[in-house]
Coordinates of C-alpha atoms in Angstrom, one line a residue:
X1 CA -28.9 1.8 5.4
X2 CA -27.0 2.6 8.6
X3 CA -24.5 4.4 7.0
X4 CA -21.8 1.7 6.8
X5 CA -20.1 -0.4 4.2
X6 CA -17.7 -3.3 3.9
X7 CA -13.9 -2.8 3.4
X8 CA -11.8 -3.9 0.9
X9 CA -10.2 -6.4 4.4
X10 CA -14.1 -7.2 4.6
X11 CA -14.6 -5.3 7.4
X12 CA -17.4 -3.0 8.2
X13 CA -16.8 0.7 7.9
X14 CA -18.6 3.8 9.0
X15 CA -18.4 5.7 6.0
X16 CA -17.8 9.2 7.4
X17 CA -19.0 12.8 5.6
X18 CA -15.6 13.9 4.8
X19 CA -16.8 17.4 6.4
X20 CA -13.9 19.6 7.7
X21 CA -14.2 20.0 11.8
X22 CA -12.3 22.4 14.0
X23 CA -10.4 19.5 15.3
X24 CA -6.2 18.8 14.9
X25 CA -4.2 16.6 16.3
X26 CA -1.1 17.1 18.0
X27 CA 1.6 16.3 15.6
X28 CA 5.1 14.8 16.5
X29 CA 8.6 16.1 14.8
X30 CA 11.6 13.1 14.5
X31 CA 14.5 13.2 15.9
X32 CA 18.3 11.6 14.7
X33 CA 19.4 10.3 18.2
X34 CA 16.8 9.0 20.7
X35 CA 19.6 9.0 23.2
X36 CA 18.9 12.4 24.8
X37 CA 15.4 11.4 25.1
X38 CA 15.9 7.7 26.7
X39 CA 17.8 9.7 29.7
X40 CA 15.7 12.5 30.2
X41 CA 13.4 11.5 32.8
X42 CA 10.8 14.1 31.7
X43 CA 9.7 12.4 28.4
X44 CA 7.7 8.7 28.6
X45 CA 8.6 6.4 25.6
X46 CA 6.0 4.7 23.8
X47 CA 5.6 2.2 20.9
X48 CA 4.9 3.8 17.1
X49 CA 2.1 2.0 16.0
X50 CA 2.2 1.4 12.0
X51 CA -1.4 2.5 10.9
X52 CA -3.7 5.2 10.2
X53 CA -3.8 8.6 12.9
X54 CA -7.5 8.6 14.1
X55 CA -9.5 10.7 16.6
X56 CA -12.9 9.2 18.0
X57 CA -15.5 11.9 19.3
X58 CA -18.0 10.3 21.2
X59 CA -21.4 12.4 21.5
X60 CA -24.6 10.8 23.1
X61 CA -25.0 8.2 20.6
X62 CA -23.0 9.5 17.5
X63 CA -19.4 8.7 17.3
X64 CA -17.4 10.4 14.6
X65 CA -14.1 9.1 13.2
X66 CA -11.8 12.3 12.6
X67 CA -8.1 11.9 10.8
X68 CA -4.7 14.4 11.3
X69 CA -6.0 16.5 8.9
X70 CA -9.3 17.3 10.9
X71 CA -11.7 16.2 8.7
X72 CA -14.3 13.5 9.7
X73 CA -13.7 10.1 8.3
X74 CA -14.9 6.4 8.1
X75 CA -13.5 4.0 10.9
X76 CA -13.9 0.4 11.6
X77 CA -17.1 -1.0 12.9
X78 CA -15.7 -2.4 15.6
X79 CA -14.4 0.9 17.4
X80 CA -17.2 2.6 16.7
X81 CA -18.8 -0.6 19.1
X82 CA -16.4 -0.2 21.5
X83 CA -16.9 3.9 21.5
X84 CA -20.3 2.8 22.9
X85 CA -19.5 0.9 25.2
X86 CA -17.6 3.3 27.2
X87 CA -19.2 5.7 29.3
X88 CA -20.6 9.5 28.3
X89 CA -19.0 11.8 25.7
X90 CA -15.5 11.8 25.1
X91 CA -13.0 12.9 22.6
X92 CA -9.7 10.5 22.6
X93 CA -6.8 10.2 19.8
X94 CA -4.7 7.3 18.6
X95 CA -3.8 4.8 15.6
X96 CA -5.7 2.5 14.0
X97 CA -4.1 -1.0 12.9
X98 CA -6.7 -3.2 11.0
X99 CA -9.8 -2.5 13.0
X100 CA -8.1 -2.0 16.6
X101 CA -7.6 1.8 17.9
X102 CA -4.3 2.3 19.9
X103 CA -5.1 5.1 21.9
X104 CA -2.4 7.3 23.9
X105 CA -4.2 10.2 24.8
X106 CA -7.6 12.3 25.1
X107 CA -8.3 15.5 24.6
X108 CA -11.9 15.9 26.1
X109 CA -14.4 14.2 28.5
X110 CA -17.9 14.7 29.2
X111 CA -17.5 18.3 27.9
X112 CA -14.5 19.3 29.7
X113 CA -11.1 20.6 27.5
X114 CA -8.6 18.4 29.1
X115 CA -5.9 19.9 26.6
X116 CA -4.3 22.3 28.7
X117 CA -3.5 20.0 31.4
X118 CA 0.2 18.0 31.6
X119 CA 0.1 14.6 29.7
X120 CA 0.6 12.4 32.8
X121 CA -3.0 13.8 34.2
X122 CA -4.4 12.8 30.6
X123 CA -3.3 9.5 31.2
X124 CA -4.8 8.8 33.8
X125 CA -8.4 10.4 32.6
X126 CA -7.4 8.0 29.3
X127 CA -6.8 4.5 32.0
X128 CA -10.1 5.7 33.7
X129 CA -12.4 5.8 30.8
X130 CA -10.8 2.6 29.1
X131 CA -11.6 0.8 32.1
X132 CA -14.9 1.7 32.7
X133 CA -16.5 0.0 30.1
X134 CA -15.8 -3.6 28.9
X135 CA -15.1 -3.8 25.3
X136 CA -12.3 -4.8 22.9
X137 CA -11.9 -2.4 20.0
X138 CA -9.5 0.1 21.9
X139 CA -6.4 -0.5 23.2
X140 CA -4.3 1.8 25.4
X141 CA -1.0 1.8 24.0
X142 CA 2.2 1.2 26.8
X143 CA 3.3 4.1 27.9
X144 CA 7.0 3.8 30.1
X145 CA 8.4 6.2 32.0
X146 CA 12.6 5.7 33.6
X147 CA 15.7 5.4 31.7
X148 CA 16.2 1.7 32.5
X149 CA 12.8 0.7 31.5
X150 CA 12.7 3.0 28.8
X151 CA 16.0 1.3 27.3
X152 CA 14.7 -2.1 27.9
X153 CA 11.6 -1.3 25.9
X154 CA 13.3 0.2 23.1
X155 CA 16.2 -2.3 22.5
X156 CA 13.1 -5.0 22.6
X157 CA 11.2 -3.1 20.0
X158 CA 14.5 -2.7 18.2
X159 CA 14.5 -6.4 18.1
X160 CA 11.0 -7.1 17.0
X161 CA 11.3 -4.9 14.1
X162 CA 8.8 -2.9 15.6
X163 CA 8.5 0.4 13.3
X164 CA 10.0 2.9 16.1
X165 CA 9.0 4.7 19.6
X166 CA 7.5 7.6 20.7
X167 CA 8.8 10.2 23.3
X168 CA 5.9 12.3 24.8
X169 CA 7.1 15.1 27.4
X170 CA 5.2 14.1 30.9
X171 CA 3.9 17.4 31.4
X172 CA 2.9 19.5 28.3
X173 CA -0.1 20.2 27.0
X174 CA -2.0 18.3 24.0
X175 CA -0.9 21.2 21.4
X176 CA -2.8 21.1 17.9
X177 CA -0.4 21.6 14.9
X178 CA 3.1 20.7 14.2
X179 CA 6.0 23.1 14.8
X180 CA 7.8 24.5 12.9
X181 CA 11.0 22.4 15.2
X182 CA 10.9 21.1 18.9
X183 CA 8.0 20.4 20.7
X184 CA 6.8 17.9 23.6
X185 CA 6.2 15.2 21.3
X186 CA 8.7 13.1 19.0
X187 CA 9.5 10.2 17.0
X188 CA 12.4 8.2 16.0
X189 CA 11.6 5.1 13.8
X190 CA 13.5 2.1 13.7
X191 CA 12.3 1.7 9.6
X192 CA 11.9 4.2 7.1
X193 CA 8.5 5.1 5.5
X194 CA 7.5 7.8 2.8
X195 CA 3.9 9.0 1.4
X196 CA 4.2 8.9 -2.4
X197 CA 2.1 9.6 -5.2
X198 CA 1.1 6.7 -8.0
X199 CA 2.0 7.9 -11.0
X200 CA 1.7 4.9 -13.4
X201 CA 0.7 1.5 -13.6
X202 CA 3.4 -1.2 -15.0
X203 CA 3.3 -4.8 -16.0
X204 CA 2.8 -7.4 -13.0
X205 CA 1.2 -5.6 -10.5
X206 CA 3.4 -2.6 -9.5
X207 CA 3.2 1.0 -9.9
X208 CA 5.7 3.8 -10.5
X209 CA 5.7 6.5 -7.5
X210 CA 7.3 10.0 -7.4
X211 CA 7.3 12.5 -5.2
X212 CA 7.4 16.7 -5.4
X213 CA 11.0 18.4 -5.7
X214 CA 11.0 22.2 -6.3
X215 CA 7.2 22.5 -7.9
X216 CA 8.4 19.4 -9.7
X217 CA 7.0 15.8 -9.6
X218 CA 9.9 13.3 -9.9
X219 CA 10.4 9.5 -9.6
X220 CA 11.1 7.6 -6.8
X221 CA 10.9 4.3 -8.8
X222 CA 8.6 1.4 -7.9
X223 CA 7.1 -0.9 -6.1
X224 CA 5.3 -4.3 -6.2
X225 CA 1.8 -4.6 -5.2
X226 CA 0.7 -8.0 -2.8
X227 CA -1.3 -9.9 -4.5
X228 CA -3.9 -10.0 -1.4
X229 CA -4.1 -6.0 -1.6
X230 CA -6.4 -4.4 -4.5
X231 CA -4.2 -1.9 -7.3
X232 CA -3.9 1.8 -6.5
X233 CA -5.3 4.0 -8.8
X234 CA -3.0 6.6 -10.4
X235 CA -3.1 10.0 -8.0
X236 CA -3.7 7.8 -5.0
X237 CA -1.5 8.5 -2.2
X238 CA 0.6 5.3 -1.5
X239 CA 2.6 4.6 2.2
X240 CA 6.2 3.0 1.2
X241 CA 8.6 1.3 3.7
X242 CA 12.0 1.3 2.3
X243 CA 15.6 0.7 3.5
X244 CA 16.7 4.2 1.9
X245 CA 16.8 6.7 -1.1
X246 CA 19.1 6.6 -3.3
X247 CA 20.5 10.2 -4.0
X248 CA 21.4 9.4 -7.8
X249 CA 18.1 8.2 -8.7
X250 CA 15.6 9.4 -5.9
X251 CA 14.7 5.8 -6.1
X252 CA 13.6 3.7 -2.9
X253 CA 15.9 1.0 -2.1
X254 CA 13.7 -2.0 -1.4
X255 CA 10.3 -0.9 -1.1
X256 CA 7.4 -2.3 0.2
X257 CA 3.7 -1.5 0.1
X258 CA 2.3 -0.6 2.8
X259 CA -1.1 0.8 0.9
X260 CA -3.2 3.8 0.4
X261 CA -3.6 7.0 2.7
X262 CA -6.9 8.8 2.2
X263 CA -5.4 11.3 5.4
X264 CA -2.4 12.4 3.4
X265 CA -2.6 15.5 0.7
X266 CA -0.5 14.8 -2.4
X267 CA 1.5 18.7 -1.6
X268 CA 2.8 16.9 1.2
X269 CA 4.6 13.9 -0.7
X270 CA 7.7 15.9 -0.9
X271 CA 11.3 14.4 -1.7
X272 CA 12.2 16.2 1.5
X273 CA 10.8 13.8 3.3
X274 CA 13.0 10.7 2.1
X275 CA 15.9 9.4 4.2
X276 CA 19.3 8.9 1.7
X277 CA 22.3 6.7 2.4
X278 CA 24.3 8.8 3.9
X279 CA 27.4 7.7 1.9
X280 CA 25.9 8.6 -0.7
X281 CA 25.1 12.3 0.7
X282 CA 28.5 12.7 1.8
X283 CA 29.8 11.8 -1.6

C-alpha cells in the first residue's frame, strides 16, 4: 500500500515508476594500464564496487531511486530510510551492493547544481551531508589521493580479489554521458565482467547467453545458475564474471553469475565488449 514490495533476497523494495527523468550519470571509460594514473597526483583512486549504479534524489519527503540510464527505479528499503535521515534535499550518486548505497559523489544540495564545481569540493559537500544525519544505509566509499597510498590501496585490493579501482580526476566537473574516449573518470578492473543476453534455458539450471556481433546475436556459451538465486527468463539481461573470451568460440571461459540487470539495454550486450586471451588474438 506504500508502494513497496519484497525482493527476491527478501528485502523490501521501493518499486519505482520506471518514468524517464532528465537525469545521467557521469560515466567512466577503462583503461589497459592503471600505472599512468597511480603517479599522477591529479586523479584520487577509489574502490569499484560490484553492484547496481544508483542515483538517490531526495525531495521533502519523496526519495526517488534513479539508474545510469536515467530512468527512475526501485531501491532498497533501507536507503530510502537512510535518505530520510539526512538533512533537506539532495541529489547524490553511487552503487548499490545488497541493500547498502556506496556513494562517491553528489551532484545537488538543497537546490544548488554542484556539478560544475571540481570533484574534491564535492567531496567534501558528500562527507558533510553523510555526517549530518545518523543512519546506516549509505556508505561513503574511500576515496585516496598520493602515489604511495594510492599503490598501497591498489595492490591490497589486488589481493582481496576486489573487482578493480576507480580513478576520478580531483578537479573536473560531474559531466553527464560517456565519451566518446578520455575523460576525468576511469576504471580498470582487476576481474572481467560482461552484460549478456539469456537466450535459452538448458538442463540443470543454466542458461545459454549471446551477445550482438554486426546486427547479429551470437553465443557466448553458458553458465550455471546458484541454486540460492531464482532462473532468468529468456531476454533478461544477465551480468557474467569470467576469466576471458575465447576468440574461436566467443565463449566465456569460466563464467559465473552474477545475476540480472534491469539498468542495462539488450543493444548494449555487444561482443565488443568482451576481453579475449590475448594469445589467442595474437594468433
Amino acid at each position: 500500500a506504500k508502494g513497496y514490495t519484497s525482493g527476491e533476497d527478501g528485502m523490501a523494495y521501493s518499486e519505482g515508476s520506471r518514468k524517464v527523468t532528465d537525469i545521467r550519470p557521469q560515466l567512466l571509460n577503462p583503461v589497459d594500464d592503471p600505472e599512468p594514473l597511480l603517479k599522477d597526483n591529479g586523479f584520487y583512486l577509489q574502490p569499484k564496487h560490484d553492484g547496481k549504479r544508483l542515483l538517490i534524489h531526495k525531495m521533502g519527503d519523496d526519495v526517488t531511486g534513479i539508474n545510469r540510464r536515467g530512468i527512475e527505479c526501485g531501491f532498497p528499503e533501507s536507503i530510502r530510510v537512510a535518505a530520510m535521515a539526512l538533512p533537506g534535499g539532495f541529489l547524490i550518486d553511487g552503487e548499490a551492493v545488497g541493500d547498502m548505497l556506496h556513494v562517491f559523489d553528489i551532484l545537488e544540495i538543497e537546490g544548488s547544481n554542484l556539478r560544475q564545481i571540481p570533484y574534491r569540493d564535492r567531496l567534501v559537500k558528500l562527507l558533510n551531508l553523510l555526517a549530518s544525519g545518523q543512519q546506516t544505509g549509505i556508505q561513503w566509499v574511500a576515496t585516496i589521493s598520493g602515489q604511495s597510498p594510492k599503490r598501497r590501496v591498489y595492490e591490497q585490493l589486488r589481493k582481496d580479489n576486489a573487482e578493480g579501482v576507480v580513478f576520478k580526476q580531483i578537479g573536473a566537473p560531474y559531466s553527464p554521458g560517456r565519451p566518446n574516449s578520455g575523460g576525468s573518470q576511469f576504471k580498470y578492473k582487476f576481474v572481467e565482467t560482461a552484460s549478456v543476453i539469456v537466450n535459452a534455458i538448458n538442463a540443470k539450471r543454466s542458461v545459454a547467453i549471446a551477445v550482438w556481433d554486426n546486427g547479429r546475436l551470437v553465443s557466448a556459451g553458458n553458465v550455471t545458475i546458484p541454486a540460492d538465486q531464482p532462473l532468468p527468463q529468456v531476454g533478461d539481461i544477465a551480468e557474467v564474471r569470467y576469466l576471458y573470451a575465447m576468440a574461436a568460440s566467443g565463449s566465456l571461459f569460466q563464467p559465473v553469475y552474477l545475476g540480472t540487470r534491469d539498468d542495462i539495454l539488450a543493444s548494449e550486450c555487444t561482443r565488443d565488449q568482451l576481453k579475449f586471451r590475448r594469445e589467442e588474438v595474437a594468433a
